Amino acid sequence: MIRSKLWVFCLALAIAGCSSAYADPPHQQAAPQRQVAAPTAAARPAPTPTPSGRAARVRYDLAHHVARAELRFGTTLVEDFGVAGGSKYTLGGWLTNTGEDRVVDGTSAMLLPGSSAKITVPSESTEAATITIRARTFRADTVRFYVNGTERGNAAFTGREFETIHLTLPAGVLSRGENVLQLRASGVVSVAGGGRASVALDWLALSAAPLPDTFAPPAPDALMTTASTESALHVPAGWSLGYAFEVPDHARLRFAAKGGASARAEVTIVRDDGAPVALPPTQASTNGTPADLDLNAYSGQIVRVDVRTNGGEAAIVNPQIVTLDATVAATAPRPTNVLVYLIDTMRADKLRPINPESRVQTPGLTQFVEGAAIMMGAHTQENWTKPSVATLLSSLMPWQHNAITTEAVVPQSVRLAPEILSDHGFYTGAFIANGYVSDRFGFRQGWTTYRNYVREGRNTPAQFVAADVLSWLDGRPAEKPFFLYVHTIDPHVPYRPPHQFLSMYDAQAYNGVVDFTHDGALLEKIKIGQVQLNARDRVHLQALYDGEISYHDVHFNSIIEGLTRRGLNDNTMVIVTADHGEEFWDHGSVGHGHSVYEELLHIPMFVRLPGVTHGATRVPDAVGLVDVLPTVLEALGQPIPEDLAGHSFLRTLTGEGQDAPRVAVSGFMEGWRTCAVGRLKFIQRTAEREILYNLSADPHEQTDIADSHPIAVRYMRGLLGLALAASDTDSTQRVATARRPVVHTQETTTIDAETESQLRALGYVGSSRR
């Protein structure tokens, strides 16, 4: 990455003390492919034996994820833009009006495409401070600066070059935690390289006193190097890199300090609820002095680990957070076929493999899970069917494929899973019982066999879908591998389970208002308060939903057993999941399509990969529907298109693990984005409202802990920004690359009377529609 930034160490040291019947449609042109290669030693070191014989499992490879780190000079926080890590402070451009990274006058900077933009400036105190900004305008202009909504100063820019300005803030202006800095300019003009912009922002710094105009952060590609056998952090004297994360049980920080005899590596643990703790320093040596620092005292806490060097130049080699529980990674045999089975509106905590306390009986699913991995951190990327399934089949986020409204369709420019796999010789089939996942809305692309039960006027209960699926398995060309997508809808309204399944959960006589026999829109009427329910009605409503799940399980099991009877069990990868959940007054409402709480976004996901998964293993890592397609492609040994937003979790299934905490990002319309990592759930409501939940201690999301956990908020908000900007994709994405995700132009259709009637029969009316 081009960067015209020089360090001025004399000045830097002077300020170090600053505080503070079916045919394929034509295929779209294939996107570039990223090949799945065996990891090199530098990219993914093998487990390291310990003196006790236990092997180290890498949980977080710090050198491979510099974009996630906070950069400081002494106590001065520096936000460097024009590089991947800058997205931590801009929500990746979502609702902040920040733009793409561009080289301007030899400097990598972030463009502000409009007249106003917002940037987050975290502060650890409310004392007086200075924000130093290096930027340029593209014509002579005055830029006004607002902090937390109040104007705090302005500066005149010449429009000819990058200039440094200082914004002095009295005590009490900054809050402890996240602050919003808004820039307002008037000169939006055309810029070299295309597009329009008002300002190019290089970096900003928050310090206790003004910084000299010659101050500059180190070039990001100089902070990390990689070679055939090692990766290393190179932190200049006076600087530090801070990595926030949730400390795993029995974690250790391991690295080697390589440098002159006078140099040493220093590590400090920073917490929300206590003073920073300095760990024993490690004296450097020519060959590298190993360090093995015990972090178990911080188990389960969100901390920031600050790493720095002192006393001379040193490299921090292979810095990794590890636990001593590595297992021998399973060799993943390539499956021949793939079945993706989606149960519409299947709430995760209704299933005993996820919630052992659930009353709902699903013996077929429970038996299936005995040979599968349970993805406990699985999340959908939206809270209703159309965008969720479009994400599942495209591995694009909803705001990329833009099939997010009632009239929107999956654009022709989006390549779906059946198109990709058809190009590789797969026979593809889809059996779908939801009218939104239909030809009318762009989901017909690429299928050899395609059946939509709603659009074709067929019976939608699972018994009919299962019969057709088994018939398709018998009639397919046996010499071709298959990709099969089954989408059942039984737990979706209207809830009408057969009586024997209803009586499993409500055996008493009932003659109240909860009756979907003649009113498919009943749940919507309950949601808006048009129909009031008493306690007995509520019991019956949930019994109907639970009965649908148990009814569906019988026919799900017939398909799974059908694979076995046809000799397909041992060569077919099966993924069972859902598009969203269902609320029953958890947060004051019913149904779905209206919130970003776990009852809607947390979904079941069970993965059976023959030869790899077994024993109903619980996998805590965050994954999403967006990750399913790249996982399938990697398991099949097929190339993964570069433009996919998701990331394969195959290495998690095989036991090899990931080299950083996984992130699951979701959204709701344009006003909400969420981020789930480990035990934490973060909700960003517009650009300025943050909510944080500890799902382990508070699974029902009742207590917002954001105010008391600023480090955790900063950590989660930063990961959300990196994900939205696609700036921290995986261990191969280093420090100097920031790319904006591809956004497809929204396409729409006209909903005719027939389609309208079909959707209404599924309860898609009022607030249940977009």
PDB file of C-alpha atoms in Angstrom, residues 191-423:
ATOM      1  CA  VAL A 191     -11.798  13.545  -7.965  1.00  0.00           C
ATOM      2  CA  ALA A 192      -9.063  11.749  -9.848  1.00  0.00           C
ATOM      3  CA  GLY A 193      -9.819   8.069 -10.297  1.00  0.00           C
ATOM      4  CA  GLY A 194     -13.571   8.649 -10.507  1.00  0.00           C
ATOM      5  CA  GLY A 195     -16.340   9.593  -8.142  1.00  0.00           C
ATOM      6  CA  ARG A 196     -16.896  12.676  -6.042  1.00  0.00           C
ATOM      7  CA  ALA A 197     -15.587  13.639  -2.621  1.00  0.00           C
ATOM      8  CA  SER A 198     -15.228  16.574  -0.270  1.00  0.00           C
ATOM      9  CA  VAL A 199     -12.369  15.399   1.955  1.00  0.00           C
ATOM     10  CA  ALA A 200      -9.578  12.806   1.912  1.00  0.00           C
ATOM     11  CA  LEU A 201      -8.857  11.730   5.496  1.00  0.00           C
ATOM     12  CA  ASP A 202      -5.417  10.308   6.273  1.00  0.00           C
ATOM     13  CA  TRP A 203      -5.523   9.806  10.040  1.00  0.00           C
ATOM     14  CA  LEU A 204      -6.689  11.301  13.316  1.00  0.00           C
ATOM     15  CA  ALA A 205      -5.325  11.030  16.829  1.00  0.00           C
ATOM     16  CA  LEU A 206      -6.817  11.620  20.262  1.00  0.00           C
ATOM     17  CA  SER A 207      -4.260  12.898  22.761  1.00  0.00           C
ATOM     18  CA  ALA A 208      -4.039  14.876  25.968  1.00  0.00           C
ATOM     19  CA  ALA A 209      -2.080  17.651  24.230  1.00  0.00           C
ATOM     20  CA  PRO A 210      -1.642  18.817  20.620  1.00  0.00           C
ATOM     21  CA  LEU A 211       0.686  16.701  18.497  1.00  0.00           C
ATOM     22  CA  PRO A 212       3.380  18.226  16.269  1.00  0.00           C
ATOM     23  CA  ASP A 213       2.504  18.641  12.596  1.00  0.00           C
ATOM     24  CA  THR A 214       5.277  16.157  11.740  1.00  0.00           C
ATOM     25  CA  PHE A 215       3.632  13.370  13.722  1.00  0.00           C
ATOM     26  CA  ALA A 216       2.600  10.356  11.638  1.00  0.00           C
ATOM     27  CA  PRO A 217       1.673   6.741  12.336  1.00  0.00           C
ATOM     28  CA  PRO A 218       3.831   3.909  11.007  1.00  0.00           C
ATOM     29  CA  ALA A 219       2.956   2.482   7.628  1.00  0.00           C
ATOM     30  CA  PRO A 220       0.614  -0.460   8.314  1.00  0.00           C
ATOM     31  CA  ASP A 221       2.419  -2.893   6.015  1.00  0.00           C
ATOM     32  CA  ALA A 222       5.555  -2.320   8.111  1.00  0.00           C
ATOM     33  CA  LEU A 223       3.839  -3.519  11.284  1.00  0.00           C
ATOM     34  CA  MET A 224       3.762  -7.165  10.218  1.00  0.00           C
ATOM     35  CA  THR A 225       6.017  -9.404   8.157  1.00  0.00           C
ATOM     36  CA  THR A 226       5.605 -12.994   7.153  1.00  0.00           C
ATOM     37  CA  ALA A 227       8.124 -15.569   6.009  1.00  0.00           C
ATOM     38  CA  SER A 228       8.055 -19.271   5.270  1.00  0.00           C
ATOM     39  CA  THR A 229       8.158 -20.304   8.917  1.00  0.00           C
ATOM     40  CA  GLU A 230       7.067 -17.287  10.941  1.00  0.00           C
ATOM     41  CA  SER A 231       5.024 -14.135  11.126  1.00  0.00           C
ATOM     42  CA  ALA A 232       6.076 -11.209  13.259  1.00  0.00           C
ATOM     43  CA  LEU A 233       4.862  -7.902  14.628  1.00  0.00           C
ATOM     44  CA  HIS A 234       7.245  -4.958  14.334  1.00  0.00           C
ATOM     45  CA  VAL A 235       6.085  -2.310  16.800  1.00  0.00           C
ATOM     46  CA  PRO A 236       8.222   0.884  16.738  1.00  0.00           C
ATOM     47  CA  ALA A 237       9.519   2.271  20.005  1.00  0.00           C
ATOM     48  CA  GLY A 238       6.839   4.235  21.855  1.00  0.00           C
ATOM     49  CA  TRP A 239       4.006   2.554  19.936  1.00  0.00           C
ATOM     50  CA  SER A 240       1.711  -0.322  20.880  1.00  0.00           C
ATOM     51  CA  LEU A 241      -0.839  -2.581  19.246  1.00  0.00           C
ATOM     52  CA  GLY A 242      -3.914  -3.437  21.314  1.00  0.00           C
ATOM     53  CA  TYR A 243      -5.961  -6.570  20.618  1.00  0.00           C
ATOM     54  CA  ALA A 244      -9.323  -6.920  22.353  1.00  0.00           C
ATOM     55  CA  PHE A 245     -10.950 -10.353  22.620  1.00  0.00           C
ATOM     56  CA  GLU A 246     -12.780 -12.697  24.939  1.00  0.00           C
ATOM     57  CA  VAL A 247     -10.166 -14.757  26.770  1.00  0.00           C
ATOM     58  CA  PRO A 248     -10.777 -18.499  26.337  1.00  0.00           C
ATOM     59  CA  ASP A 249     -10.493 -20.819  29.314  1.00  0.00           C
ATOM     60  CA  HIS A 250      -6.875 -21.750  30.086  1.00  0.00           C
ATOM     61  CA  ALA A 251      -5.531 -19.375  27.442  1.00  0.00           C
ATOM     62  CA  ARG A 252      -1.881 -18.466  27.052  1.00  0.00           C
ATOM     63  CA  LEU A 253      -0.075 -15.808  25.029  1.00  0.00           C
ATOM     64  CA  ARG A 254       2.958 -17.224  23.263  1.00  0.00           C
ATOM     65  CA  PHE A 255       5.579 -15.519  21.119  1.00  0.00           C
ATOM     66  CA  ALA A 256       9.325 -15.129  20.727  1.00  0.00           C
ATOM     67  CA  ALA A 257      11.143 -11.803  21.232  1.00  0.00           C
ATOM     68  CA  LYS A 258      13.859 -11.489  18.606  1.00  0.00           C
ATOM     69  CA  GLY A 259      16.286  -8.565  18.625  1.00  0.00           C
ATOM     70  CA  GLY A 260      19.244  -7.012  20.374  1.00  0.00           C
ATOM     71  CA  ALA A 261      20.104  -7.844  23.970  1.00  0.00           C
ATOM     72  CA  SER A 262      18.873  -4.470  25.234  1.00  0.00           C
ATOM     73  CA  ALA A 263      15.414  -4.837  23.671  1.00  0.00           C
ATOM     74  CA  ARG A 264      12.432  -6.427  25.346  1.00  0.00           C
ATOM     75  CA  ALA A 265       8.805  -7.212  24.568  1.00  0.00           C
ATOM     76  CA  GLU A 266       6.173  -5.936  26.985  1.00  0.00           C
ATOM     77  CA  VAL A 267       2.542  -6.990  27.401  1.00  0.00           C
ATOM     78  CA  THR A 268      -0.178  -5.176  29.354  1.00  0.00           C
ATOM     79  CA  ILE A 269      -3.688  -6.442  30.097  1.00  0.00           C
ATOM     80  CA  VAL A 270      -6.310  -3.678  30.029  1.00  0.00           C
ATOM     81  CA  ARG A 271      -9.774  -4.327  31.511  1.00  0.00           C
ATOM     82  CA  ASP A 272     -12.981  -2.370  31.990  1.00  0.00           C
ATOM     83  CA  ASP A 273     -13.141  -3.083  35.715  1.00  0.00           C
ATOM     84  CA  GLY A 274      -9.603  -2.718  36.947  1.00  0.00           C
ATOM     85  CA  ALA A 275      -6.207  -1.098  36.558  1.00  0.00           C
ATOM     86  CA  PRO A 276      -3.964  -2.264  33.698  1.00  0.00           C
ATOM     87  CA  VAL A 277      -1.789  -5.242  34.596  1.00  0.00           C
ATOM     88  CA  ALA A 278       1.751  -5.456  33.226  1.00  0.00           C
ATOM     89  CA  LEU A 279       2.879  -9.032  32.589  1.00  0.00           C
ATOM     90  CA  PRO A 280       6.534 -10.014  33.019  1.00  0.00           C
ATOM     91  CA  PRO A 281       8.630  -8.548  30.160  1.00  0.00           C
ATOM     92  CA  THR A 282      10.532 -10.806  27.772  1.00  0.00           C
ATOM     93  CA  GLN A 283      14.153  -9.950  27.032  1.00  0.00           C
ATOM     94  CA  ALA A 284      14.938 -10.238  23.333  1.00  0.00           C
ATOM     95  CA  SER A 285      17.715 -12.349  21.890  1.00  0.00           C
ATOM     96  CA  THR A 286      19.194 -12.960  18.468  1.00  0.00           C
ATOM     97  CA  ASN A 287      17.513 -16.349  18.109  1.00  0.00           C
ATOM     98  CA  GLY A 288      14.291 -15.258  19.803  1.00  0.00           C
ATOM     99  CA  THR A 289      13.474 -15.635  23.494  1.00  0.00           C
ATOM    100  CA  PRO A 290      10.269 -17.650  23.928  1.00  0.00           C
ATOM    101  CA  ALA A 291       7.471 -16.244  26.082  1.00  0.00           C
ATOM    102  CA  ASP A 292       4.580 -18.260  27.509  1.00  0.00           C
ATOM    103  CA  LEU A 293       2.236 -15.976  29.483  1.00  0.00           C
ATOM    104  CA  ASP A 294      -0.696 -17.433  31.431  1.00  0.00           C
ATOM    105  CA  LEU A 295      -3.994 -15.584  30.787  1.00  0.00           C
ATOM    106  CA  ASN A 296      -6.281 -17.942  32.693  1.00  0.00           C
ATOM    107  CA  ALA A 297      -6.913 -15.308  35.389  1.00  0.00           C
ATOM    108  CA  TYR A 298      -8.894 -13.388  32.743  1.00  0.00           C
ATOM    109  CA  SER A 299     -10.891 -16.355  31.443  1.00  0.00           C
ATOM    110  CA  GLY A 300     -14.286 -15.339  30.058  1.00  0.00           C
ATOM    111  CA  GLN A 301     -13.482 -11.612  30.240  1.00  0.00           C
ATOM    112  CA  ILE A 302     -13.169  -9.139  27.390  1.00  0.00           C
ATOM    113  CA  VAL A 303      -9.714  -7.622  27.734  1.00  0.00           C
ATOM    114  CA  ARG A 304      -7.327  -5.677  25.553  1.00  0.00           C
ATOM    115  CA  VAL A 305      -3.822  -7.068  25.254  1.00  0.00           C
ATOM    116  CA  ASP A 306      -1.369  -4.268  24.460  1.00  0.00           C
ATOM    117  CA  VAL A 307       1.961  -5.391  22.994  1.00  0.00           C
ATOM    118  CA  ARG A 308       4.980  -3.113  22.631  1.00  0.00           C
ATOM    119  CA  THR A 309       8.765  -3.170  22.489  1.00  0.00           C
ATOM    120  CA  ASN A 310      11.187  -1.180  24.596  1.00  0.00           C
ATOM    121  CA  GLY A 311      14.920  -0.611  24.885  1.00  0.00           C
ATOM    122  CA  GLY A 312      15.706  -1.218  21.223  1.00  0.00           C
ATOM    123  CA  GLU A 313      14.333  -2.704  18.022  1.00  0.00           C
ATOM    124  CA  ALA A 314      12.731  -6.140  18.374  1.00  0.00           C
ATOM    125  CA  ALA A 315      10.323  -8.385  16.508  1.00  0.00           C
ATOM    126  CA  ILE A 316       7.482 -10.195  18.279  1.00  0.00           C
ATOM    127  CA  VAL A 317       7.514 -13.492  16.403  1.00  0.00           C
ATOM    128  CA  ASN A 318       4.437 -15.720  15.991  1.00  0.00           C
ATOM    129  CA  PRO A 319       2.337 -13.958  18.671  1.00  0.00           C
ATOM    130  CA  GLN A 320      -0.630 -16.237  19.325  1.00  0.00           C
ATOM    131  CA  ILE A 321      -3.357 -16.782  21.873  1.00  0.00           C
ATOM    132  CA  VAL A 322      -3.464 -20.549  22.396  1.00  0.00           C
ATOM    133  CA  THR A 323      -5.162 -23.163  24.536  1.00  0.00           C
ATOM    134  CA  LEU A 324      -3.665 -26.560  25.293  1.00  0.00           C
ATOM    135  CA  ASP A 325      -6.525 -28.630  23.954  1.00  0.00           C
ATOM    136  CA  ALA A 326      -5.611 -29.276  20.324  1.00  0.00           C
ATOM    137  CA  THR A 327      -6.814 -32.531  18.821  1.00  0.00           C
ATOM    138  CA  VAL A 328      -5.643 -34.320  15.727  1.00  0.00           C
ATOM    139  CA  ALA A 329      -7.483 -32.660  12.884  1.00  0.00           C
ATOM    140  CA  ALA A 330      -9.698 -35.015  10.917  1.00  0.00           C
ATOM    141  CA  THR A 331      -8.856 -35.516   7.284  1.00  0.00           C
ATOM    142  CA  ALA A 332     -11.969 -34.396   5.487  1.00  0.00           C
ATOM    143  CA  PRO A 333     -12.945 -36.891   2.776  1.00  0.00           C
ATOM    144  CA  ARG A 334     -14.699 -35.131  -0.057  1.00  0.00           C
ATOM    145  CA  PRO A 335     -18.423 -35.820  -0.161  1.00  0.00           C
ATOM    146  CA  THR A 336     -19.991 -36.572  -3.499  1.00  0.00           C
ATOM    147  CA  ASN A 337     -23.373 -34.939  -2.901  1.00  0.00           C
ATOM    148  CA  VAL A 338     -24.850 -32.134  -0.815  1.00  0.00           C
ATOM    149  CA  LEU A 339     -28.287 -31.729   0.773  1.00  0.00           C
ATOM    150  CA  VAL A 340     -29.168 -28.353   2.282  1.00  0.00           C
ATOM    151  CA  TYR A 341     -32.394 -28.712   4.250  1.00  0.00           C
ATOM    152  CA  LEU A 342     -34.045 -25.493   5.496  1.00  0.00           C
ATOM    153  CA  ILE A 343     -36.951 -25.554   7.953  1.00  0.00           C
ATOM    154  CA  ASP A 344     -38.801 -22.269   7.631  1.00  0.00           C
ATOM    155  CA  THR A 345     -39.401 -20.349  10.897  1.00  0.00           C
ATOM    156  CA  MET A 346     -37.594 -22.936  13.041  1.00  0.00           C
ATOM    157  CA  ARG A 347     -36.734 -21.324  16.361  1.00  0.00           C
ATOM    158  CA  ALA A 348     -33.417 -22.682  17.660  1.00  0.00           C
ATOM    159  CA  ASP A 349     -34.269 -23.084  21.348  1.00  0.00           C
ATOM    160  CA  LYS A 350     -37.252 -25.293  20.546  1.00  0.00           C
ATOM    161  CA  LEU A 351     -34.897 -28.121  19.582  1.00  0.00           C
ATOM    162  CA  ARG A 352     -33.432 -30.366  22.299  1.00  0.00           C
ATOM    163  CA  PRO A 353     -29.984 -30.719  20.672  1.00  0.00           C
ATOM    164  CA  ILE A 354     -29.649 -26.966  21.302  1.00  0.00           C
ATOM    165  CA  ASN A 355     -31.857 -26.577  24.369  1.00  0.00           C
ATOM    166  CA  PRO A 356     -32.101 -29.838  26.341  1.00  0.00           C
ATOM    167  CA  GLU A 357     -34.933 -28.316  28.419  1.00  0.00           C
ATOM    168  CA  SER A 358     -37.266 -27.993  25.425  1.00  0.00           C
ATOM    169  CA  ARG A 359     -40.465 -29.994  25.560  1.00  0.00           C
ATOM    170  CA  VAL A 360     -40.665 -30.358  21.790  1.00  0.00           C
ATOM    171  CA  GLN A 361     -40.163 -33.911  20.595  1.00  0.00           C
ATOM    172  CA  THR A 362     -38.109 -34.406  17.420  1.00  0.00           C
ATOM    173  CA  PRO A 363     -36.750 -37.975  17.543  1.00  0.00           C
ATOM    174  CA  GLY A 364     -35.790 -37.942  13.872  1.00  0.00           C
ATOM    175  CA  LEU A 365     -33.705 -34.807  14.154  1.00  0.00           C
ATOM    176  CA  THR A 366     -32.181 -35.964  17.437  1.00  0.00           C
ATOM    177  CA  GLN A 367     -31.035 -39.187  15.799  1.00  0.00           C
ATOM    178  CA  PHE A 368     -29.624 -37.294  12.822  1.00  0.00           C
ATOM    179  CA  VAL A 369     -27.658 -34.975  15.088  1.00  0.00           C
ATOM    180  CA  GLU A 370     -25.850 -37.960  16.639  1.00  0.00           C
ATOM    181  CA  GLY A 371     -23.691 -37.926  13.509  1.00  0.00           C
ATOM    182  CA  ALA A 372     -23.503 -34.171  13.098  1.00  0.00           C
ATOM    183  CA  ALA A 373     -21.901 -31.035  14.471  1.00  0.00           C
ATOM    184  CA  ILE A 374     -24.204 -28.603  16.282  1.00  0.00           C
ATOM    185  CA  MET A 375     -23.294 -25.035  15.329  1.00  0.00           C
ATOM    186  CA  MET A 376     -24.341 -23.343  18.561  1.00  0.00           C
ATOM    187  CA  GLY A 377     -23.441 -19.843  17.342  1.00  0.00           C
ATOM    188  CA  ALA A 378     -25.383 -19.977  14.070  1.00  0.00           C
ATOM    189  CA  HIS A 379     -27.200 -16.809  13.011  1.00  0.00           C
ATOM    190  CA  THR A 380     -29.305 -15.808  10.068  1.00  0.00           C
ATOM    191  CA  GLN A 381     -28.397 -12.559   8.331  1.00  0.00           C
ATOM    192  CA  GLU A 382     -31.985 -11.195   8.257  1.00  0.00           C
ATOM    193  CA  ASN A 383     -35.201 -11.865  10.119  1.00  0.00           C
ATOM    194  CA  TRP A 384     -37.459 -12.983   7.286  1.00  0.00           C
ATOM    195  CA  THR A 385     -37.380 -15.475   4.473  1.00  0.00           C
ATOM    196  CA  LYS A 386     -36.516 -13.803   1.178  1.00  0.00           C
ATOM    197  CA  PRO A 387     -33.263 -12.040   2.122  1.00  0.00           C
ATOM    198  CA  SER A 388     -32.194 -14.933   4.363  1.00  0.00           C
ATOM    199  CA  VAL A 389     -32.523 -17.573   1.662  1.00  0.00           C
ATOM    200  CA  ALA A 390     -30.954 -15.286  -0.937  1.00  0.00           C
ATOM    201  CA  THR A 391     -27.978 -14.987   1.424  1.00  0.00           C
ATOM    202  CA  LEU A 392     -27.871 -18.758   1.977  1.00  0.00           C
ATOM    203  CA  LEU A 393     -27.802 -19.517  -1.749  1.00  0.00           C
ATOM    204  CA  SER A 394     -25.520 -16.645  -2.840  1.00  0.00           C
ATOM    205  CA  SER A 395     -23.170 -16.137   0.141  1.00  0.00           C
ATOM    206  CA  LEU A 396     -23.843 -12.409  -0.144  1.00  0.00           C
ATOM    207  CA  MET A 397     -25.081 -10.235   2.690  1.00  0.00           C
ATOM    208  CA  PRO A 398     -28.646  -8.908   2.311  1.00  0.00           C
ATOM    209  CA  TRP A 399     -27.402  -5.383   1.594  1.00  0.00           C
ATOM    210  CA  GLN A 400     -25.274  -6.828  -1.214  1.00  0.00           C
ATOM    211  CA  HIS A 401     -27.861  -8.881  -3.106  1.00  0.00           C
ATOM    212  CA  ASN A 402     -30.573  -6.337  -2.211  1.00  0.00           C
ATOM    213  CA  ALA A 403     -33.457  -8.821  -2.280  1.00  0.00           C
ATOM    214  CA  ILE A 404     -34.746  -7.261   0.934  1.00  0.00           C
ATOM    215  CA  THR A 405     -38.213  -5.834   0.218  1.00  0.00           C
ATOM    216  CA  THR A 406     -41.553  -7.319  -0.771  1.00  0.00           C
ATOM    217  CA  GLU A 407     -41.147  -6.478  -4.473  1.00  0.00           C
ATOM    218  CA  ALA A 408     -37.380  -7.081  -4.705  1.00  0.00           C
ATOM    219  CA  VAL A 409     -35.979 -10.029  -6.653  1.00  0.00           C
ATOM    220  CA  VAL A 410     -32.594 -11.719  -6.644  1.00  0.00           C
ATOM    221  CA  PRO A 411     -30.747  -9.796  -9.383  1.00  0.00           C
ATOM    222  CA  GLN A 412     -29.656 -11.664 -12.487  1.00  0.00           C
ATOM    223  CA  SER A 413     -26.115 -10.490 -11.745  1.00  0.00           C
ATOM    224  CA  VAL A 414     -26.073 -12.646  -8.595  1.00  0.00           C
ATOM    225  CA  ARG A 415     -24.874 -16.223  -9.084  1.00  0.00           C
ATOM    226  CA  LEU A 416     -26.648 -18.718  -6.859  1.00  0.00           C
ATOM    227  CA  ALA A 417     -25.310 -22.027  -5.545  1.00  0.00           C
ATOM    228  CA  PRO A 418     -27.050 -24.158  -8.220  1.00  0.00           C
ATOM    229  CA  GLU A 419     -25.461 -22.076 -10.973  1.00  0.00           C
ATOM    230  CA  ILE A 420     -21.993 -22.409  -9.466  1.00  0.00           C
ATOM    231  CA  LEU A 421     -22.330 -26.156  -8.900  1.00  0.00           C
ATOM    232  CA  SER A 422     -23.981 -26.813 -12.260  1.00  0.00           C
ATOM    233  CA  ASP A 423     -20.830 -25.437 -13.845  1.00  0.00           C
TER     234      ASP A 423
END
